[in-house]
Short mmCIF file of C-alpha atoms in Angstrom, two decimals:
data_model
loop_
_atom_site.label_atom_id
_atom_site.label_comp_id
_atom_site.label_asym_id
_atom_site.label_seq_id
_atom_site.Cartn_x
_atom_site.Cartn_y
_atom_site.Cartn_z
CA MET G 250 -39.61 58.50 -115.16
CA GLU G 251 -38.59 58.05 -111.34
CA LEU G 252 -41.84 60.09 -109.11
CA ASP G 253 -40.86 62.03 -106.18
CA ALA G 254 -41.53 61.06 -102.78
CA LYS G 255 -44.88 63.48 -102.42
CA SER G 256 -46.21 62.18 -105.67
CA THR G 257 -45.76 58.45 -104.89
CA ILE G 258 -47.58 58.95 -101.55
CA ALA G 259 -50.31 61.02 -103.15
CA GLN G 260 -50.77 58.65 -105.98
CA GLY G 261 -50.66 55.67 -103.36
CA ARG G 262 -47.74 53.95 -104.42
CA ALA G 263 -45.72 53.93 -101.20
CA VAL G 264 -45.24 50.97 -99.26
CA LEU G 265 -46.15 50.43 -95.74
CA GLY G 266 -44.16 48.36 -93.36
CA ILE G 267 -45.01 48.00 -89.33
CA GLU G 268 -42.99 46.18 -86.89
CA PHE G 269 -43.77 45.45 -83.34
CA GLY G 270 -40.83 45.30 -81.43
CA SER G 271 -40.07 44.65 -77.86
CA THR G 272 -39.65 48.12 -77.13
CA ARG G 273 -41.03 50.21 -80.01
CA ILE G 274 -43.51 49.78 -82.64
CA LYS G 275 -42.04 51.18 -85.99
CA ALA G 276 -43.61 52.14 -89.38
CA VAL G 277 -41.82 53.08 -92.24
CA LEU G 278 -42.92 54.11 -95.40
CA THR G 279 -40.59 53.44 -98.54
CA ASP G 280 -41.22 54.43 -102.17
CA GLU G 281 -41.06 52.62 -105.66
CA MET G 282 -37.07 52.29 -105.33
CA ASN G 283 -37.61 50.73 -101.69
CA ARG G 284 -36.34 53.45 -100.14
CA PRO G 285 -37.73 54.76 -96.91
CA ILE G 286 -39.53 58.52 -97.15
CA ALA G 287 -40.99 58.75 -93.78
CA GLN G 288 -41.49 57.18 -90.40
CA GLY G 289 -43.16 56.74 -87.23
CA ALA G 290 -42.85 55.27 -83.94
CA HIS G 291 -44.01 54.35 -80.57
CA GLU G 292 -42.57 53.51 -77.39
CA TRP G 293 -44.09 50.58 -75.13
CA GLU G 294 -43.04 48.01 -72.26
CA ASN G 295 -44.16 44.40 -71.96
CA GLN G 296 -45.91 43.80 -68.30
CA LEU G 297 -45.18 41.11 -65.93
CA ALA G 298 -48.88 40.22 -65.12
CA ASP G 299 -49.11 37.04 -62.87
CA GLY G 300 -45.87 35.71 -62.99
CA LEU G 301 -45.63 35.99 -67.10
CA TRP G 302 -44.62 38.79 -69.77
CA THR G 303 -47.41 40.20 -71.89
CA TYR G 304 -48.79 43.05 -73.82
CA SER G 305 -52.44 44.03 -73.65
CA THR G 306 -54.68 43.93 -76.81
CA GLU G 307 -55.36 47.86 -75.76
CA ALA G 308 -51.55 48.59 -75.79
CA ILE G 309 -51.46 46.60 -78.84
CA TRP G 310 -53.94 49.00 -80.67
CA TYR G 311 -53.22 52.14 -78.93
CA GLY G 312 -49.22 51.43 -80.18
CA LEU G 313 -50.56 50.57 -83.22
CA GLN G 314 -52.34 53.93 -83.75
CA ASP G 315 -50.13 56.33 -81.91
CA CYS G 316 -47.16 54.54 -84.30
CA TYR G 317 -49.45 55.45 -87.36
CA ALA G 318 -50.29 59.01 -86.39
CA ALA G 319 -46.58 59.70 -85.80
CA LEU G 320 -45.96 58.53 -89.43
CA ARG G 321 -48.71 60.54 -90.86
CA ALA G 322 -47.64 63.74 -88.87
CA ASN G 323 -44.04 62.90 -90.67
CA VAL G 324 -45.42 62.74 -93.99
CA ARG G 325 -47.34 66.04 -93.40
CA GLU G 326 -44.37 67.67 -92.26
CA LEU G 327 -41.92 66.71 -95.04
CA TYR G 328 -44.37 66.68 -98.09
CA ASP G 329 -47.74 68.29 -96.84
CA VAL G 330 -50.12 65.57 -98.39
CA GLU G 331 -52.08 63.11 -96.48
CA ILE G 332 -51.86 59.30 -96.97
CA GLU G 333 -55.04 57.92 -98.37
CA HIS G 334 -53.83 54.85 -100.42
CA LEU G 335 -51.01 52.47 -100.16
CA ALA G 336 -49.46 50.05 -102.75
CA ALA G 337 -49.20 47.51 -100.25
CA ILE G 338 -48.93 46.67 -96.43
CA GLY G 339 -46.89 44.46 -94.34
CA ILE G 340 -47.35 43.81 -90.48
CA SER G 341 -44.42 42.31 -88.52
CA ALA G 342 -43.71 41.66 -85.19
CA MET G 343 -41.80 39.63 -82.21
CA MET G 344 -41.79 35.79 -83.04
CA HIS G 345 -43.21 33.17 -81.16
CA GLY G 346 -45.49 33.60 -77.89
CA TYR G 347 -49.08 32.58 -77.39
CA MET G 348 -52.10 34.15 -78.44
CA PRO G 349 -55.17 31.71 -78.45
CA PHE G 350 -58.81 32.89 -79.37
CA GLY G 351 -62.55 32.00 -79.07
CA ALA G 352 -64.91 31.25 -81.63
CA ASP G 353 -66.15 34.76 -80.75
CA GLY G 354 -62.85 36.45 -81.85
CA ARG G 355 -61.80 37.30 -78.14
CA ILE G 356 -58.39 36.54 -76.61
CA LEU G 357 -58.75 33.77 -74.27
CA VAL G 358 -55.94 34.38 -72.05
CA PRO G 359 -53.08 37.35 -71.76
CA PHE G 360 -50.71 37.48 -74.72
CA ARG G 361 -47.84 35.39 -73.41
CA THR G 362 -44.80 36.68 -75.33
CA TRP G 363 -41.38 35.08 -76.24
CA ARG G 364 -39.91 36.35 -73.04
CA ASN G 365 -41.61 33.87 -70.88
CA THR G 366 -39.88 30.61 -69.98
CA ASN G 367 -42.26 28.74 -68.11
CA THR G 368 -42.69 25.86 -70.72
CA GLY G 369 -40.01 23.55 -69.52
CA ALA G 370 -41.60 20.64 -69.11
CA ALA G 371 -43.85 21.24 -72.41
CA ALA G 372 -40.48 22.13 -74.44
CA ALA G 373 -38.74 18.73 -73.38
CA GLU G 374 -41.39 16.34 -73.77
CA LEU G 375 -42.24 17.61 -77.38
CA SER G 376 -38.58 17.70 -78.31
CA GLU G 377 -38.23 14.07 -77.15
CA LEU G 378 -41.84 13.37 -78.87
CA PHE G 379 -40.38 15.22 -82.01
CA CYS G 380 -36.85 14.23 -82.38
CA TYR G 381 -36.78 18.01 -82.80
CA ASN G 382 -35.32 20.99 -80.71
CA ILE G 383 -38.68 22.72 -79.61
CA PRO G 384 -37.55 26.15 -77.72
CA LEU G 385 -39.56 27.33 -74.79
CA ARG G 386 -40.58 30.54 -76.49
CA TRP G 387 -42.19 28.34 -79.45
CA SER G 388 -46.25 28.71 -79.54
CA ILE G 389 -46.34 25.02 -79.31
CA SER G 390 -44.45 24.89 -76.03
CA HIS G 391 -46.87 27.49 -74.58
CA LEU G 392 -49.83 25.45 -75.92
CA TYR G 393 -48.89 22.15 -74.94
CA GLN G 394 -47.77 23.80 -71.23
CA ALA G 395 -51.05 24.94 -71.06
CA ILE G 396 -52.51 21.59 -71.35
CA LEU G 397 -50.22 20.34 -69.23
CA ASN G 398 -51.32 22.70 -66.45
CA GLY G 399 -54.89 21.83 -66.87
CA GLU G 400 -55.89 25.34 -68.14
CA PRO G 401 -59.80 25.43 -68.91
CA HIS G 402 -59.01 27.85 -71.62
CA VAL G 403 -57.88 25.46 -74.17
CA LYS G 404 -60.88 23.53 -74.89
CA ASP G 405 -62.36 26.77 -76.17
CA ILE G 406 -59.48 27.19 -78.42
CA ASP G 407 -60.44 28.29 -82.07
CA PHE G 408 -57.42 30.12 -83.62
CA LEU G 409 -53.76 29.87 -82.20
CA THR G 410 -51.43 32.57 -83.81
CA THR G 411 -48.27 34.95 -83.01
CA LEU G 412 -48.54 38.90 -82.51
CA ALA G 413 -48.08 39.55 -86.38
CA GLY G 414 -50.71 37.13 -87.20
CA TYR G 415 -53.04 38.61 -84.93
CA ILE G 416 -52.92 41.87 -86.15
CA HIS G 417 -53.06 40.94 -89.81
CA TRP G 418 -56.17 39.04 -88.94
CA GLN G 419 -57.88 41.60 -87.49
CA LEU G 420 -56.68 43.78 -90.66
CA THR G 421 -57.78 41.69 -93.31
CA GLY G 422 -59.97 38.73 -91.76
CA ARG G 423 -57.14 36.45 -93.24
CA ARG G 424 -55.87 33.61 -90.71
CA VAL G 425 -52.28 33.54 -92.17
CA LEU G 426 -48.72 33.80 -91.25
CA GLY G 427 -45.55 33.87 -93.10
CA VAL G 428 -43.57 30.94 -93.34
CA GLY G 429 -40.55 32.36 -91.21
CA ASP G 430 -42.96 33.41 -88.40
CA ALA G 431 -45.01 30.01 -88.86
CA SER G 432 -41.76 28.02 -87.97
CA GLY G 433 -41.70 29.63 -84.66
CA MET G 434 -45.13 28.21 -84.02
CA LEU G 435 -44.10 24.86 -85.08
CA PRO G 436 -41.26 23.07 -86.95
CA VAL G 437 -42.01 23.73 -90.91
CA ASP G 438 -41.10 21.28 -93.47
CA PRO G 439 -38.58 22.89 -95.82
CA ALA G 440 -40.02 20.89 -98.81
CA THR G 441 -43.90 21.73 -98.29
CA ARG G 442 -43.11 24.90 -96.58
CA THR G 443 -45.64 24.26 -94.29
CA TYR G 444 -46.10 22.69 -90.77
CA ASP G 445 -44.25 19.29 -90.42
CA ALA G 446 -47.26 16.86 -91.01
CA ALA G 447 -45.61 13.80 -89.12
CA MET G 448 -45.14 15.91 -86.20
CA VAL G 449 -49.08 17.62 -86.35
CA GLU G 450 -50.29 13.96 -86.45
CA LYS G 451 -48.03 13.20 -83.40
CA PHE G 452 -49.23 15.95 -81.10
CA ASP G 453 -52.94 15.06 -82.38
CA ALA G 454 -52.27 11.92 -80.74
CA LEU G 455 -50.45 12.90 -77.95
CA ILE G 456 -53.56 14.99 -76.61
CA ALA G 457 -56.45 12.84 -78.19
CA PRO G 458 -57.26 11.34 -74.65
CA LYS G 459 -58.08 15.02 -73.48
CA GLY G 460 -60.84 15.05 -75.94
CA TYR G 461 -61.23 18.84 -77.09
CA PRO G 462 -63.05 19.90 -79.98
CA TRP G 463 -60.19 20.72 -82.42
CA THR G 464 -57.21 19.34 -84.23
CA LEU G 465 -53.62 21.79 -84.30
CA GLU G 466 -53.64 22.11 -87.68
CA SER G 467 -57.58 23.47 -87.53
CA ILE G 468 -56.12 26.04 -85.01
CA LEU G 469 -53.29 26.97 -86.72
CA PRO G 470 -52.97 29.91 -89.54
CA GLN G 471 -52.06 28.87 -92.94
CA SER G 472 -48.35 29.24 -93.80
CA LEU G 473 -47.67 31.44 -96.81
CA VAL G 474 -44.18 31.94 -98.21
CA ALA G 475 -42.93 35.52 -99.53
CA GLY G 476 -44.94 37.11 -102.25
CA ALA G 477 -48.13 35.14 -101.71
CA ASP G 478 -51.76 36.85 -101.43
CA ALA G 479 -52.04 37.20 -97.98
CA GLY G 480 -55.18 39.26 -98.29
CA THR G 481 -56.41 43.30 -98.43
CA LEU G 482 -57.02 45.86 -95.76
CA THR G 483 -60.46 46.00 -95.04
CA GLU G 484 -62.62 48.95 -94.28
CA GLU G 485 -62.46 47.94 -90.79
CA GLY G 486 -58.87 47.24 -90.60
CA ALA G 487 -58.24 50.60 -92.44
CA ARG G 488 -60.04 52.49 -89.38
CA ARG G 489 -57.80 50.76 -86.89
CA ILE G 490 -54.62 51.70 -88.38
CA ASP G 491 -55.64 55.03 -89.07
CA VAL G 492 -58.50 56.67 -86.62
CA SER G 493 -58.24 60.00 -88.64
CA GLY G 494 -60.18 58.21 -91.56
CA HIS G 495 -57.76 59.35 -94.27
CA LEU G 496 -56.67 55.80 -95.01
CA GLN G 497 -58.86 53.97 -97.32
CA PRO G 498 -59.26 50.14 -97.60
CA GLY G 499 -58.05 47.88 -100.40
CA ALA G 500 -54.10 47.78 -100.00
CA PRO G 501 -52.84 44.08 -100.57
CA LEU G 502 -50.90 42.95 -97.48
CA CYS G 503 -48.04 40.38 -97.62
CA PRO G 504 -47.87 37.43 -95.16
CA PRO G 505 -47.06 38.36 -91.83
CA GLU G 506 -43.44 37.84 -90.84
CA GLY G 507 -41.66 37.49 -87.41
CA ASP G 508 -38.67 40.00 -86.64
CA ALA G 509 -36.22 37.36 -87.58
CA GLY G 510 -37.52 37.18 -90.94
CA THR G 511 -37.73 41.04 -91.51
CA GLY G 512 -34.33 41.14 -90.10
CA MET G 513 -32.80 38.55 -92.63
CA VAL G 514 -34.79 40.49 -95.22
CA ALA G 515 -33.45 43.72 -94.10
CA THR G 516 -29.42 42.61 -94.29
CA ASN G 517 -29.95 40.67 -97.50
CA ALA G 518 -29.32 37.38 -95.53
CA VAL G 519 -31.82 35.01 -97.45
CA LEU G 520 -29.16 32.97 -99.30
CA PRO G 521 -27.66 29.65 -98.18
CA ARG G 522 -24.31 30.55 -96.33
CA THR G 523 -25.05 34.19 -95.05
CA GLY G 524 -26.61 35.04 -92.03
CA ASN G 525 -27.14 37.95 -89.86
CA VAL G 526 -27.25 39.14 -86.31
CA SER G 527 -29.66 41.17 -84.41
CA ALA G 528 -28.67 42.96 -81.14
CA GLY G 529 -31.03 44.67 -79.20
CA THR G 530 -33.18 44.25 -76.03
CA SER G 531 -32.71 40.27 -77.18
CA SER G 532 -30.20 39.21 -79.97
CA PHE G 533 -30.05 36.10 -82.30
CA SER G 534 -28.39 34.92 -85.02
CA MET G 535 -29.48 33.59 -87.79
CA ILE G 536 -27.13 31.19 -90.46
CA VAL G 537 -29.01 30.09 -93.79
CA LEU G 538 -28.08 26.71 -94.32
CA GLU G 539 -26.57 24.34 -96.96
CA LYS G 540 -28.04 21.29 -95.19
CA ASN G 541 -29.82 20.08 -92.50
CA LEU G 542 -27.77 19.31 -88.93
CA SER G 543 -26.54 16.53 -87.92
CA ARG G 544 -28.64 16.38 -84.70
CA PRO G 545 -30.85 18.43 -82.72
CA TYR G 546 -29.19 20.89 -80.25
CA GLU G 547 -30.81 22.49 -77.37
CA MET G 548 -29.46 25.63 -77.87
CA ILE G 549 -30.19 25.86 -81.68
CA ASP G 550 -33.55 26.55 -83.18
CA MET G 551 -34.44 25.44 -86.62
CA VAL G 552 -36.87 27.73 -88.48
CA THR G 553 -36.96 29.30 -91.91
CA THR G 554 -36.45 32.45 -94.33
CA PRO G 555 -39.84 33.99 -95.19
CA ASP G 556 -39.03 31.83 -98.76
CA GLY G 557 -38.70 28.86 -96.87
CA ASN G 558 -34.99 27.97 -96.51
CA LEU G 559 -33.85 26.42 -93.41
CA VAL G 560 -32.21 28.55 -91.16
CA ALA G 561 -30.11 27.98 -87.77
CA MET G 562 -31.41 30.49 -85.08
CA VAL G 563 -29.34 31.17 -81.84
CA HIS G 564 -31.63 33.37 -79.77
CA CYS G 565 -30.80 35.04 -76.76
CA ASN G 566 -33.37 36.73 -74.06
CA ASN G 567 -31.02 39.08 -72.99
CA CYS G 568 -28.52 41.77 -74.86
CA THR G 569 -28.49 45.25 -73.75
CA SER G 570 -30.57 46.20 -71.36
CA ASP G 571 -28.22 46.06 -68.52
CA LEU G 572 -25.63 47.74 -70.79
CA ASN G 573 -28.04 50.24 -71.19
CA ALA G 574 -28.83 50.46 -67.64
CA TRP G 575 -24.89 51.10 -66.84
CA VAL G 576 -24.84 54.08 -69.56
CA GLY G 577 -28.22 55.53 -67.95
CA LEU G 578 -26.10 55.21 -64.62
CA PHE G 579 -22.94 57.41 -66.29
CA ARG G 580 -25.92 59.78 -67.72
CA GLU G 581 -26.98 60.43 -63.97
CA TYR G 582 -23.32 60.97 -62.78
CA GLN G 583 -23.31 63.79 -65.38
CA GLN G 584 -26.51 65.13 -64.74
CA LEU G 585 -25.41 65.25 -61.22
CA LEU G 586 -22.24 67.06 -62.06
CA GLY G 587 -24.19 69.84 -64.39
CA VAL G 588 -22.84 68.56 -67.51
CA PRO G 589 -25.12 68.62 -70.36
CA VAL G 590 -26.16 65.09 -71.94
CA ASP G 591 -26.17 64.22 -75.38
CA MET G 592 -26.98 59.89 -75.14
CA ASN G 593 -24.93 59.60 -78.50
CA GLU G 594 -22.07 61.12 -77.19
CA VAL G 595 -22.24 59.30 -74.27
CA PHE G 596 -22.68 56.07 -75.84
CA GLY G 597 -20.18 56.67 -78.40
CA LYS G 598 -17.38 57.69 -75.98
CA LEU G 599 -18.27 54.59 -73.58
CA TYR G 600 -18.06 52.47 -76.39
CA ASN G 601 -15.23 53.50 -77.84
CA HIS G 602 -13.01 53.55 -74.87
CA ALA G 603 -13.86 50.20 -74.14
CA LEU G 604 -11.83 49.25 -76.93
CA THR G 605 -8.67 50.50 -75.14
CA GLY G 606 -9.41 47.64 -72.30
CA ALA G 607 -7.50 44.52 -72.25
CA PRO G 608 -8.73 42.00 -74.50
CA ASP G 609 -9.94 39.87 -71.71
CA CYS G 610 -11.42 42.55 -69.91
CA GLY G 611 -8.93 42.16 -67.38
CA GLY G 612 -10.72 39.35 -65.35
CA LEU G 613 -14.17 41.52 -64.95
CA LEU G 614 -17.54 39.40 -65.75
CA SER G 615 -20.92 40.71 -66.39
CA TYR G 616 -23.98 39.07 -66.43
CA ASN G 617 -26.67 40.44 -68.17
CA TYR G 618 -29.79 38.32 -67.58
CA PHE G 619 -32.85 40.67 -67.02
CA SER G 620 -35.15 37.74 -67.76
CA GLY G 621 -34.23 33.92 -67.84
CA GLU G 622 -31.65 32.64 -70.60
CA PRO G 623 -32.63 28.88 -71.57
CA ILE G 624 -29.34 28.72 -73.52
CA THR G 625 -27.39 28.46 -70.42
CA GLY G 626 -30.28 26.87 -68.10
CA LEU G 627 -31.49 30.25 -66.53
CA THR G 628 -35.39 30.12 -65.83
CA GLU G 629 -34.91 33.54 -64.56
CA GLY G 630 -32.40 36.32 -64.46
CA ARG G 631 -30.70 38.47 -61.98
CA PRO G 632 -28.01 41.15 -63.68
CA LEU G 633 -24.62 40.80 -62.05
CA PHE G 634 -21.29 42.18 -62.14
CA VAL G 635 -18.56 39.98 -60.88
CA ARG G 636 -14.78 40.25 -60.09
CA SER G 637 -11.93 39.41 -57.70
CA ALA G 638 -10.15 41.98 -55.62
CA SER G 639 -7.21 41.49 -58.14
CA ASP G 640 -8.84 42.38 -61.24
CA LYS G 641 -8.01 45.46 -63.32
CA PHE G 642 -10.89 47.35 -62.43
CA SER G 643 -10.94 50.18 -64.84
CA LEU G 644 -13.42 52.00 -66.80
CA ALA G 645 -12.35 50.69 -70.23
CA ASN G 646 -12.50 46.97 -68.71
CA PHE G 647 -15.57 47.48 -67.30
CA MET G 648 -17.11 48.58 -70.09
CA ARG G 649 -15.65 45.92 -72.51
CA ALA G 650 -16.87 43.27 -69.98
CA ASN G 651 -20.42 44.63 -70.58
CA LEU G 652 -20.04 44.74 -74.48
CA TYR G 653 -18.76 41.00 -74.13
CA ALA G 654 -22.03 40.02 -72.11
CA SER G 655 -24.15 41.51 -74.24
CA VAL G 656 -23.25 38.82 -77.09
CA ALA G 657 -21.53 36.18 -74.70
CA VAL G 658 -24.61 33.65 -74.99
CA LEU G 659 -24.88 34.34 -78.89
CA LYS G 660 -20.99 33.09 -78.72
CA ILE G 661 -21.78 30.10 -76.86
CA GLY G 662 -24.48 28.98 -79.12
CA ASN G 663 -23.21 29.91 -82.46
CA ASP G 664 -19.78 28.11 -81.49
CA VAL G 665 -21.23 24.80 -81.48
CA LEU G 666 -22.69 25.62 -85.32
CA PHE G 667 -18.86 26.43 -86.40
CA ASN G 668 -16.91 24.28 -84.23
CA GLU G 669 -19.16 21.03 -83.92
CA GLU G 670 -21.32 21.46 -86.81
CA HIS G 671 -18.38 23.05 -89.02
CA VAL G 672 -21.23 25.38 -91.10
CA GLU G 673 -19.69 27.63 -93.26
CA VAL G 674 -20.46 31.14 -94.00
CA ASP G 675 -19.68 33.69 -96.52
CA ARG G 676 -21.19 36.90 -94.71
CA ILE G 677 -22.72 38.08 -91.64
CA THR G 678 -24.21 41.21 -91.03
CA GLY G 679 -25.13 42.97 -87.91
CA HIS G 680 -27.99 44.89 -87.04
CA GLY G 681 -29.73 46.90 -84.28
CA GLY G 682 -29.20 48.86 -81.33
CA LEU G 683 -25.13 47.60 -80.51
CA PHE G 684 -24.16 48.59 -84.08
CA LYS G 685 -25.33 51.89 -83.67
CA THR G 686 -21.52 53.52 -82.74
CA PRO G 687 -19.36 52.87 -85.49
CA GLY G 688 -17.27 50.14 -85.42
CA VAL G 689 -17.64 48.74 -81.78
CA GLY G 690 -20.04 46.63 -81.90
CA GLN G 691 -18.71 45.01 -85.03
CA SER G 692 -15.14 44.60 -83.82
CA ILE G 693 -16.59 42.95 -80.46
CA LEU G 694 -18.85 40.73 -82.44
CA ALA G 695 -15.94 39.68 -84.70
CA ALA G 696 -14.24 38.79 -81.76
CA ALA G 697 -16.90 36.43 -80.50
CA LEU G 698 -17.83 34.39 -83.73
CA ASN G 699 -14.02 34.97 -85.08
CA SER G 700 -15.75 35.74 -88.22
CA PRO G 701 -15.81 39.27 -90.42
CA ILE G 702 -18.85 41.29 -89.05
CA SER G 703 -20.42 43.60 -91.86
CA VAL G 704 -22.43 46.48 -91.32
CA MET G 705 -24.82 48.45 -94.44
CA GLU G 706 -25.55 51.79 -94.69
CA THR G 707 -29.33 51.10 -94.03
CA ALA G 708 -28.32 48.86 -90.74
CA GLY G 709 -30.64 51.34 -88.69
CA GLU G 710 -33.71 50.80 -90.97
CA GLY G 711 -34.62 47.61 -89.36
CA GLY G 712 -37.49 45.40 -89.30
CA ALA G 713 -40.16 47.96 -90.47
CA TRP G 714 -38.02 48.29 -93.55
CA GLY G 715 -37.67 44.36 -93.77
CA ILE G 716 -41.44 44.02 -93.90
CA ALA G 717 -41.89 47.15 -95.98
CA LEU G 718 -39.34 45.12 -98.62
CA LEU G 719 -41.37 41.89 -98.33
CA ALA G 720 -44.71 44.15 -99.11
CA SER G 721 -42.88 45.69 -102.10
CA TYR G 722 -41.95 42.17 -103.34
CA MET G 723 -45.44 41.21 -103.75
CA VAL G 724 -46.17 44.02 -105.79
CA HIS G 725 -42.92 45.57 -107.16
CA ASN G 726 -41.80 42.41 -108.80
CA PRO G 727 -43.51 41.88 -112.37
CA GLU G 728 -40.24 39.96 -113.38
CA GLY G 729 -41.29 37.02 -111.09
CA ARG G 730 -37.81 36.94 -109.65
CA SER G 731 -36.85 34.75 -106.45
CA LEU G 732 -36.65 36.83 -103.37
CA PRO G 733 -32.86 36.40 -103.00
CA ALA G 734 -32.63 37.97 -106.71
CA PHE G 735 -35.02 40.62 -105.77
CA LEU G 736 -33.37 41.77 -102.79
CA ASN G 737 -29.71 41.45 -104.80
CA GLU G 738 -30.82 43.59 -107.54
CA ALA G 739 -33.83 46.11 -106.85
CA VAL G 740 -32.58 46.84 -103.18
CA PHE G 741 -28.94 46.38 -102.17
CA ALA G 742 -27.39 46.94 -105.84
CA GLY G 743 -24.49 49.28 -105.39
CA GLN G 744 -25.00 49.85 -101.33
CA ALA G 745 -22.13 50.65 -99.27
CA VAL G 746 -20.76 48.08 -96.61
CA THR G 747 -18.40 48.27 -94.13
CA GLU G 748 -16.79 44.90 -93.05
CA ILE G 749 -14.52 44.32 -89.92
CA ALA G 750 -12.37 41.40 -89.79
CA PRO G 751 -11.58 39.79 -86.32
CA ASP G 752 -8.67 40.53 -84.67
CA ALA G 753 -6.40 37.60 -83.43
CA GLU G 754 -5.54 39.25 -79.96
CA ALA G 755 -9.31 40.23 -79.26
CA VAL G 756 -10.47 36.56 -80.58
CA ALA G 757 -8.19 34.76 -77.74
CA GLY G 758 -9.31 37.56 -75.15
CA PHE G 759 -12.96 36.79 -76.13
CA ASP G 760 -12.34 32.80 -75.66
CA ALA G 761 -10.70 33.74 -72.31
CA TYR G 762 -13.57 35.66 -71.12
CA ILE G 763 -16.18 33.19 -72.29
CA ARG G 764 -14.23 30.19 -70.25
CA ARG G 765 -14.28 32.49 -67.14
CA TYR G 766 -18.04 33.43 -68.02
CA THR G 767 -19.15 29.79 -68.08
CA ALA G 768 -17.28 28.74 -65.17
CA GLY G 769 -19.16 31.36 -63.33
CA LEU G 770 -22.56 30.44 -64.10
CA PRO G 771 -23.24 29.08 -60.91
CA VAL G 772 -22.83 32.42 -59.21
CA GLU G 773 -25.93 33.64 -61.44
CA HIS G 774 -27.86 30.51 -60.58
CA ALA G 775 -27.11 31.26 -57.21
CA ALA G 776 -28.57 34.66 -57.38
CA VAL G 777 -31.68 33.84 -58.65
CA SER G 778 -32.41 31.31 -55.67
CA ALA G 779 -31.33 33.59 -53.29
CA ILE G 780 -32.58 37.40 -54.18
CA ARG G 781 -36.19 37.68 -54.75
#
C-alpha cells in the first residue's frame, strides 16, 4: 500500500536531493514514487575576487544549512513531522571549476568557478596535446593554468575536485564523483567509465619536469556510474547539513553529479538520440550521441550521462541574466507609476508580446554577455543592445531580440552538430527559467534549433529533483533496471508532455537574426576593449 507523505518522512523512506546552482541552492524531498513532497531553497551569488569568480567555503556551508532549514520548515508546515532519517541523499552542483585541497583538508585557493575564462593558454595547449577539445572551464584547464602561472599552491595539492565532489567528501569522507561530473574535470573513456588513461599519462609526462609530489590520478576523485555505492552520511556530515541535530547519520549517498547530469535525468534525456536544453543564468544543451563526432570542435564539449553514455554539450556562460535585467527595468517603471507589480504577470505579458514581433526582430540586436563567452571568442562580456536608426524599434521586437539573444550562442554551437555532423535527435526537452512562461521559451528555442521542443509537467523541478532521482535509483531499484529503464518506468510513465514544433517563418527569422548577430560580434569585442 502506498504510504502518505507524512508516513514516508516519519519512517525514514524519503529521498533528499540538493543542488547548488549558480544563483540558488535547492533541496527537494521525494517519496517512494519519486514525487516531490517538500522543498527548500537559499539564494546566493558568486563574488568577483582578485579578478576571479568564486563562492567562499563559508557561503557554501551556510547556504546548505539555510536551504535545509527551509526544507525542514516546509516539512513541519505541511506534515507536522521532523526529518530524522532518510532513505538516500544526492548532492549535485554546477560543474567544472577548480577546488584544490591540501593534505590537511584545507582549500588552497578560493574556489574558481566554471564562469572564469582565464584559462585560455592552458586549454589550447591541452587540446593540442590530447587531440581533444578541452574547454576553458574544465578542472584540468584550471589546474594546468595554475601550473603555467607558477602558482606556489600547486605543489601542495592532495585532492582536486568539483563543488559537488567537495560537499559529498565532507558529508561522507569519500573522494568520489559521478562519471558525468568527472567528465568535466578530465575526458572520460566511455568504455571504462573513468578518466582516459592515455590522457592521464600524457599530462603526467607534460608536468614531470616540475617535480610535483603527486600524479594526476592520485589527486582526482574516483569516477562512479549511477547506482554505485558512494558512501554514507557520517555523524559530522549530518551536523553539517542540519544544525538542529535532528538528522541522523547512516543514509547512503549516490555518486555526486554535476548540474548537466541532473538536467538530463530530470528531463528523461539519457538515451542516445535524446537531448535537453537547460536555460537559466547560463544555458547548455546536451545531446546524447549514437557515436563519437568525426573530429574535435572547440565549441562542443564531450561529456557523459550519469551512466556513462557519450554526450555532446554546448555550454554558454550567458542566458537570461540580461533578459531579467531588462524585465526588472519595466518593473521599476511600473513601481514609479504606482502600479502593483506581479513579476509573473510582468514576465508573462512581455514574453507573450515578444511573439507578436517580427520574426527577425526588425533588425534589433542584443548581446547578453554579462561574462565572457568562449564559443564566440569573448574572454569578458559587456551587455549591449544595438540597432540602426532605420530598424523597427518596438516593444515586441525589443523583447523578441532579447529572447533570441538568450539562446543565440546555443544555436551557433548546435548548428555545428546538426548541419556539419548530421546528428539526429528524436526528442529535445527544455527546462529552466526561460520556460516558466508557457509556450514562449519553447517557441523561441524551436525556431533557434529548427527542432520540436518538449516541456514536461515537472520542468520546474530542476536539478535538485534530478539528483533525488539518482539517489532513488540507487535504493528503489530492486529489479536492477538500467537508468533509462528506471526513468521510463518508475518516473516518467504517463507524464504529460507539451511539444511545440518549429514555425518555418520563425526559423527563417532566427537565421536572419543570427547572421546579423555574428556579423556584429566585432562591436561586442570593441566594447570589451573600450569599456572598463
